[in-house]
C-alpha positions as a Markdown table, in Angstrom:
| # | Residue | x | y | z |
|---|---|---|---|---|
| 1 | Met | 30.3 | 14.8 | -3.3 |
| 2 | Arg | 26.7 | 14.3 | -2.2 |
| 3 | Gly | 25.4 | 15.3 | -5.6 |
| 4 | Val | 27.8 | 12.9 | -7.3 |
| 5 | Leu | 26.7 | 10.1 | -5.1 |
| 6 | Gln | 23.0 | 10.8 | -5.8 |
| 7 | Thr | 23.7 | 10.9 | -9.5 |
| 8 | Leu | 25.5 | 7.5 | -9.3 |
| 9 | Val | 22.6 | 6.0 | -7.3 |
| 10 | Gly | 20.2 | 7.3 | -9.9 |
| 11 | Leu | 22.2 | 5.7 | -12.7 |
| 12 | Ile | 22.3 | 2.3 | -10.9 |
| 13 | Tyr | 18.8 | 2.5 | -9.5 |
| 14 | Pro | 16.7 | 4.7 | -11.8 |
| 15 | Pro | 13.3 | 6.0 | -10.5 |
| 16 | Arg | 10.5 | 3.6 | -11.2 |
| 17 | Cys | 6.7 | 4.1 | -11.5 |
| 18 | Leu | 5.0 | 3.3 | -8.2 |
| 19 | Ser | 2.5 | 1.1 | -10.0 |
| 20 | Cys | 3.9 | -0.6 | -13.1 |
| 21 | Gly | 7.7 | -0.3 | -12.5 |
| 22 | Glu | 8.4 | 1.6 | -15.7 |
| 23 | Gln | 11.3 | 4.1 | -15.5 |
| 24 | Val | 10.1 | 7.6 | -14.7 |
| 25 | Glu | 11.8 | 11.0 | -14.2 |
| 26 | Ser | 11.7 | 11.3 | -10.5 |
| 27 | Asp | 11.3 | 9.1 | -7.4 |
| 28 | Phe | 7.8 | 8.3 | -6.0 |
| 29 | Gly | 6.0 | 9.1 | -9.2 |
| 30 | Leu | 3.7 | 7.5 | -11.7 |
| 31 | Cys | 4.4 | 7.0 | -15.4 |
| 32 | Pro | 2.1 | 8.9 | -17.9 |
| 33 | Ala | 0.0 | 5.8 | -18.5 |
| 34 | Cys | -0.6 | 5.0 | -14.8 |
| 35 | Trp | -1.2 | 8.7 | -14.1 |
| 36 | Arg | -3.9 | 8.7 | -16.8 |
| 37 | Asp | -5.5 | 5.6 | -15.3 |
| 38 | Thr | -5.5 | 7.0 | -11.7 |
| 39 | Pro | -8.9 | 8.7 | -10.9 |
| 40 | Phe | -7.9 | 11.8 | -9.0 |
| 41 | Leu | -10.8 | 13.6 | -7.4 |
| 42 | Gly | -11.4 | 17.2 | -8.5 |
| 43 | Gly | -14.2 | 19.6 | -9.2 |
| 44 | Leu | -17.3 | 19.7 | -7.1 |
| 45 | Val | -17.4 | 17.3 | -4.2 |
| 46 | Cys | -19.5 | 16.8 | -1.1 |
| 47 | Asp | -18.2 | 18.9 | 1.7 |
| 48 | Ala | -19.0 | 16.2 | 4.2 |
| 49 | Cys | -17.6 | 13.1 | 2.6 |
| 50 | Gly | -15.7 | 14.1 | -0.5 |
| 51 | Ala | -17.9 | 12.2 | -2.9 |
| 52 | Pro | -17.9 | 13.7 | -6.4 |
| 53 | Leu | -21.0 | 15.7 | -7.4 |
| 54 | Pro | -22.2 | 17.0 | -10.8 |
| 55 | Gly | -22.3 | 20.6 | -11.7 |
| 56 | Glu | -20.3 | 23.6 | -10.3 |
| 57 | Gly | -20.1 | 25.1 | -6.9 |
| 58 | Asp | -21.1 | 28.6 | -5.9 |
| 59 | Gly | -19.0 | 28.8 | -2.7 |
| 60 | Ala | -21.7 | 27.6 | -0.4 |
| 61 | Arg | -21.5 | 24.4 | 1.5 |
| 62 | Ile | -22.9 | 21.4 | -0.5 |
| 63 | Glu | -23.6 | 17.9 | 0.6 |
| 64 | Cys | -24.5 | 14.7 | -1.2 |
| 65 | Asp | -27.9 | 13.0 | -0.7 |
| 66 | Asp | -26.4 | 10.4 | 1.6 |
| 67 | Cys | -24.9 | 13.0 | 3.9 |
| 68 | Met | -28.1 | 15.0 | 4.0 |
| 69 | Ala | -30.1 | 11.9 | 4.9 |
| 70 | Arg | -27.5 | 10.7 | 7.5 |
| 71 | Pro | -25.5 | 13.6 | 8.9 |
| 72 | Arg | -21.9 | 12.8 | 9.6 |
| 73 | Pro | -20.4 | 13.2 | 13.1 |
| 74 | Trp | -17.6 | 15.3 | 11.6 |
| 75 | Asp | -17.5 | 18.8 | 10.0 |
| 76 | Met | -15.8 | 18.3 | 6.6 |
| 77 | Gly | -14.3 | 15.5 | 4.6 |
| 78 | Arg | -12.2 | 15.0 | 1.5 |
| 79 | Ala | -10.5 | 12.2 | -0.5 |
| 80 | Ala | -7.7 | 12.3 | -3.0 |
| 81 | Leu | -8.8 | 9.5 | -5.3 |
| 82 | Leu | -11.8 | 7.4 | -6.4 |
| 83 | Tyr | -11.4 | 3.8 | -5.2 |
| 84 | Arg | -11.3 | 2.2 | -8.6 |
| 85 | Asp | -8.8 | 1.2 | -11.4 |
| 86 | Gln | -5.2 | 2.3 | -10.7 |
| 87 | Ala | -6.2 | 3.9 | -7.3 |
| 88 | Arg | -7.7 | 0.6 | -6.0 |
| 89 | Arg | -4.5 | -1.2 | -7.0 |
| 90 | Leu | -2.3 | 1.3 | -5.2 |
| 91 | Val | -4.5 | 1.2 | -2.0 |
| 92 | Leu | -4.5 | -2.6 | -1.9 |
| 93 | Ala | -0.7 | -2.6 | -2.5 |
| 94 | Leu | -0.2 | -0.2 | 0.4 |
| 95 | Lys | -2.7 | -2.0 | 2.7 |
| 96 | His | -1.9 | -5.7 | 2.0 |
| 97 | Gly | 1.2 | -5.8 | -0.2 |
| 98 | Asp | 3.9 | -4.3 | 2.1 |
| 99 | Arg | 4.2 | -1.4 | -0.4 |
| 100 | Thr | 4.9 | 1.2 | 2.4 |
| 101 | Asp | 6.7 | 3.3 | -0.2 |
| 102 | Ile | 3.4 | 4.3 | -1.6 |
| 103 | Ala | 2.5 | 6.2 | 1.6 |
| 104 | Arg | 4.8 | 9.2 | 0.9 |
| 105 | Pro | 3.5 | 10.2 | -2.5 |
| 106 | Ala | 0.0 | 9.3 | -1.5 |
| 107 | Ala | 0.2 | 11.8 | 1.4 |
| 108 | Gly | 1.2 | 14.5 | -1.1 |
| 109 | Trp | -2.0 | 13.8 | -3.1 |
| 110 | Met | -4.0 | 13.9 | 0.2 |
| 111 | Ala | -2.4 | 17.1 | 1.3 |
| 112 | Arg | -3.8 | 18.9 | -1.8 |
| 113 | Ala | -7.2 | 17.5 | -1.2 |
| 114 | Ala | -7.0 | 18.4 | 2.5 |
| 115 | Ala | -6.2 | 22.0 | 1.8 |
| 116 | Pro | -9.8 | 23.3 | 2.6 |
| 117 | Leu | -9.8 | 21.4 | 5.9 |
| 118 | Ala | -6.4 | 22.0 | 7.5 |
| 119 | Gly | -6.0 | 24.8 | 10.0 |
| 120 | Gln | -3.3 | 26.1 | 12.2 |
| 121 | Gly | -3.0 | 24.1 | 15.4 |
| 122 | Met | -4.9 | 21.1 | 14.0 |
| 123 | Leu | -3.9 | 17.7 | 15.3 |
| 124 | Val | -3.4 | 14.8 | 12.8 |
| 125 | Ala | -4.4 | 11.3 | 13.9 |
| 126 | Pro | -4.9 | 8.0 | 12.1 |
| 127 | Val | -7.9 | 5.7 | 12.4 |
| 128 | Pro | -6.6 | 2.9 | 14.7 |
| 129 | Leu | -6.1 | -0.8 | 14.1 |
| 130 | His | -6.8 | -3.4 | 16.8 |
| 131 | Trp | -3.5 | -4.6 | 18.2 |
| 132 | Thr | -4.0 | -8.2 | 16.9 |
| 133 | Arg | -4.4 | -6.9 | 13.3 |
| 134 | Leu | -1.5 | -4.5 | 13.7 |
| 135 | Ala | 0.7 | -7.5 | 14.9 |
| 136 | Gly | -0.4 | -9.5 | 11.8 |
| 137 | Arg | 0.0 | -6.7 | 9.3 |
| 138 | Arg | 3.1 | -5.2 | 11.0 |
| 139 | Tyr | 2.0 | -1.6 | 10.3 |
| 140 | Asn | -1.1 | 0.6 | 10.2 |
| 141 | Gln | -1.3 | 2.0 | 6.7 |
| 142 | Ser | -3.4 | 4.9 | 8.0 |
| 143 | Ala | -0.7 | 5.8 | 10.5 |
| 144 | Leu | 1.9 | 5.8 | 7.7 |
| 145 | Leu | -0.3 | 8.2 | 5.6 |
| 146 | Ala | -0.9 | 10.4 | 8.7 |
| 147 | Arg | 2.8 | 10.7 | 9.4 |
| 148 | His | 3.7 | 11.8 | 5.9 |
| 149 | Leu | 0.6 | 14.0 | 5.7 |
| 150 | Ser | 1.4 | 15.8 | 8.9 |
| 151 | Asp | 4.9 | 16.6 | 7.6 |
| 152 | Arg | 3.4 | 17.9 | 4.3 |
| 153 | Leu | 0.9 | 20.1 | 6.2 |
| 154 | Gly | 3.2 | 21.2 | 9.0 |
| 155 | Leu | 0.8 | 19.9 | 11.6 |
| 156 | Asp | 1.3 | 18.0 | 14.9 |
| 157 | Leu | 0.8 | 14.2 | 14.7 |
| 158 | Cys | -0.4 | 11.9 | 17.4 |
| 159 | Pro | -0.2 | 8.3 | 16.0 |
| 160 | Asp | -1.8 | 6.7 | 19.0 |
| 161 | Leu | -4.5 | 9.3 | 19.8 |
| 162 | Phe | -7.2 | 6.6 | 19.4 |
| 163 | Gln | -7.4 | 2.9 | 20.4 |
| 164 | Arg | -9.5 | 0.1 | 18.8 |
| 165 | Val | -10.5 | -1.7 | 21.9 |
| 166 | Ile | -12.7 | -4.3 | 20.2 |
| 167 | Arg | -11.5 | -6.6 | 17.4 |
| 168 | Thr | -14.5 | -6.2 | 15.0 |
| 169 | Pro | -15.2 | -8.6 | 12.2 |
| 170 | Ser | -14.7 | -7.6 | 8.5 |
| 171 | Leu | -17.1 | -4.9 | 7.3 |
| 172 | Asp | -17.1 | -6.2 | 3.7 |
| 173 | Gly | -20.6 | -6.9 | 2.4 |
| 174 | Arg | -22.3 | -5.2 | 5.3 |
| 175 | Gly | -24.8 | -2.3 | 4.9 |
| 176 | Thr | -24.4 | 1.1 | 6.5 |
| 177 | Glu | -26.5 | 0.4 | 9.5 |
| 178 | Glu | -24.9 | -2.9 | 10.2 |
| 179 | Arg | -21.4 | -1.4 | 9.9 |
| 180 | Ala | -22.3 | 1.3 | 12.4 |
| 181 | Glu | -23.6 | -1.3 | 14.8 |
| 182 | Val | -20.5 | -3.5 | 14.5 |
| 183 | Leu | -18.3 | -0.5 | 15.4 |
| 184 | Arg | -20.4 | 0.7 | 18.3 |
| 185 | Gly | -18.0 | 1.2 | 21.2 |
| 186 | Ala | -15.0 | -0.3 | 19.3 |
| 187 | Ile | -12.9 | 2.9 | 19.2 |
| 188 | Arg | -12.0 | 5.3 | 22.0 |
| 189 | Ala | -9.5 | 8.1 | 22.7 |
| 190 | His | -6.3 | 6.7 | 24.3 |
| 191 | Pro | -6.6 | 7.3 | 28.0 |
| 192 | Arg | -3.1 | 8.8 | 28.1 |
| 193 | Arg | -3.6 | 11.0 | 25.1 |
| 194 | Arg | -7.2 | 12.3 | 25.5 |
| 195 | Glu | -6.0 | 15.5 | 27.1 |
| 196 | Arg | -4.6 | 16.5 | 23.7 |
| 197 | Leu | -8.1 | 16.5 | 22.3 |
| 198 | Ala | -9.7 | 19.0 | 24.7 |
| 199 | Gly | -10.7 | 22.0 | 22.6 |
| 200 | Arg | -8.6 | 20.9 | 19.7 |
| 201 | Glu | -9.3 | 20.6 | 16.0 |
| 202 | Val | -8.5 | 17.1 | 14.7 |
| 203 | Leu | -7.9 | 15.8 | 11.2 |
| 204 | Leu | -8.6 | 12.0 | 11.0 |
| 205 | Val | -6.7 | 10.0 | 8.4 |
| 206 | Asp | -7.8 | 6.7 | 6.8 |
| 207 | Asp | -6.9 | 4.9 | 3.6 |
| 208 | Val | -10.4 | 4.3 | 2.2 |
| 209 | Met | -13.9 | 5.6 | 3.0 |
| 210 | Thr | -16.7 | 3.2 | 2.1 |
| 211 | Ser | -19.8 | 4.0 | 4.2 |
| 212 | Gly | -17.8 | 6.1 | 6.6 |
| 213 | Ala | -18.6 | 4.0 | 9.6 |
| 214 | Thr | -15.1 | 3.6 | 10.9 |
| 215 | Leu | -14.4 | 7.3 | 10.5 |
| 216 | Ala | -17.7 | 8.1 | 12.2 |
| 217 | Ala | -16.8 | 5.9 | 15.2 |
| 218 | Thr | -13.4 | 7.6 | 15.5 |
| 219 | Ala | -15.0 | 11.1 | 15.2 |
| 220 | Glu | -17.5 | 10.3 | 17.9 |
| 221 | Ala | -14.7 | 9.2 | 20.2 |
| 222 | Ala | -12.9 | 12.5 | 19.4 |
| 223 | His | -16.0 | 14.5 | 20.3 |
| 224 | Ala | -16.5 | 12.4 | 23.5 |
| 225 | Ala | -13.0 | 13.4 | 24.6 |
| 226 | Gly | -13.7 | 17.1 | 24.0 |
| 227 | Ala | -12.5 | 17.8 | 20.4 |
| 228 | Ala | -13.7 | 21.2 | 19.2 |
| 229 | Arg | -13.9 | 20.2 | 15.5 |
| 230 | Val | -13.2 | 17.1 | 13.5 |
| 231 | Cys | -12.4 | 16.8 | 9.8 |
| 232 | Val | -11.5 | 13.6 | 7.8 |
| 233 | Ile | -9.2 | 12.9 | 4.9 |
| 234 | Thr | -8.8 | 9.6 | 3.1 |
| 235 | Leu | -6.6 | 8.5 | 0.3 |
| 236 | Ala | -9.5 | 7.0 | -1.7 |
| 237 | Arg | -13.3 | 7.3 | -1.6 |
| 238 | Val | -15.7 | 4.6 | -2.8 |
| 239 | Ala | -18.5 | 6.3 | -4.9 |
| 240 | Lys | -21.8 | 4.7 | -5.6 |
| 241 | Asp | -21.2 | 4.7 | -9.3 |
| 242 | Thr | -18.1 | 2.5 | -8.8 |
């Protein structure tokens, strides 16, 4: 009976492409054209921030020029997509367009990218929103991604592990140093959750990495609360050539 009902639902409401709405074979998928226009990250990437790099790896750790010049306060980082074209449209739809349905398939893409980072016993946590922004947006897109990602990876989730205690202004148009200064002291471990960080490995989740300032502030808060190791995963990564 359940199979019959699912068939009937599929006939009445056939699966549609996440991006353009064209009919596709399965739920939460992209049509061939949108898949082709979605810049998935693969090949050689920076082990610290996930930025794409030329050439081929030899198994040794490799970092981009930015990460060598300004070491990150986390151990390893990855991203599933480059923040451009179809990927940018998907991220903005999730973040500002109430397209919460995108979080589930996006977490699947992130899970593949996060494979080199995830370890047994790791705790998954999203980058926090200030409560006023959360009230206005009604959801934290990073928390939605973290929830589905933790399910995919089979890891524990703590959605309120961190707090954004200062409502910071928009970081758009600001340089790396200015972004870091704006976020100084803005994020902390939740006082009632910080014991979960002691000696623990943490996987931080965000939607987009630009300069990495928000992730850096969250990683520093994790280390201050006693985290043993911090890694980061984002849905998309802004690259300099974009």
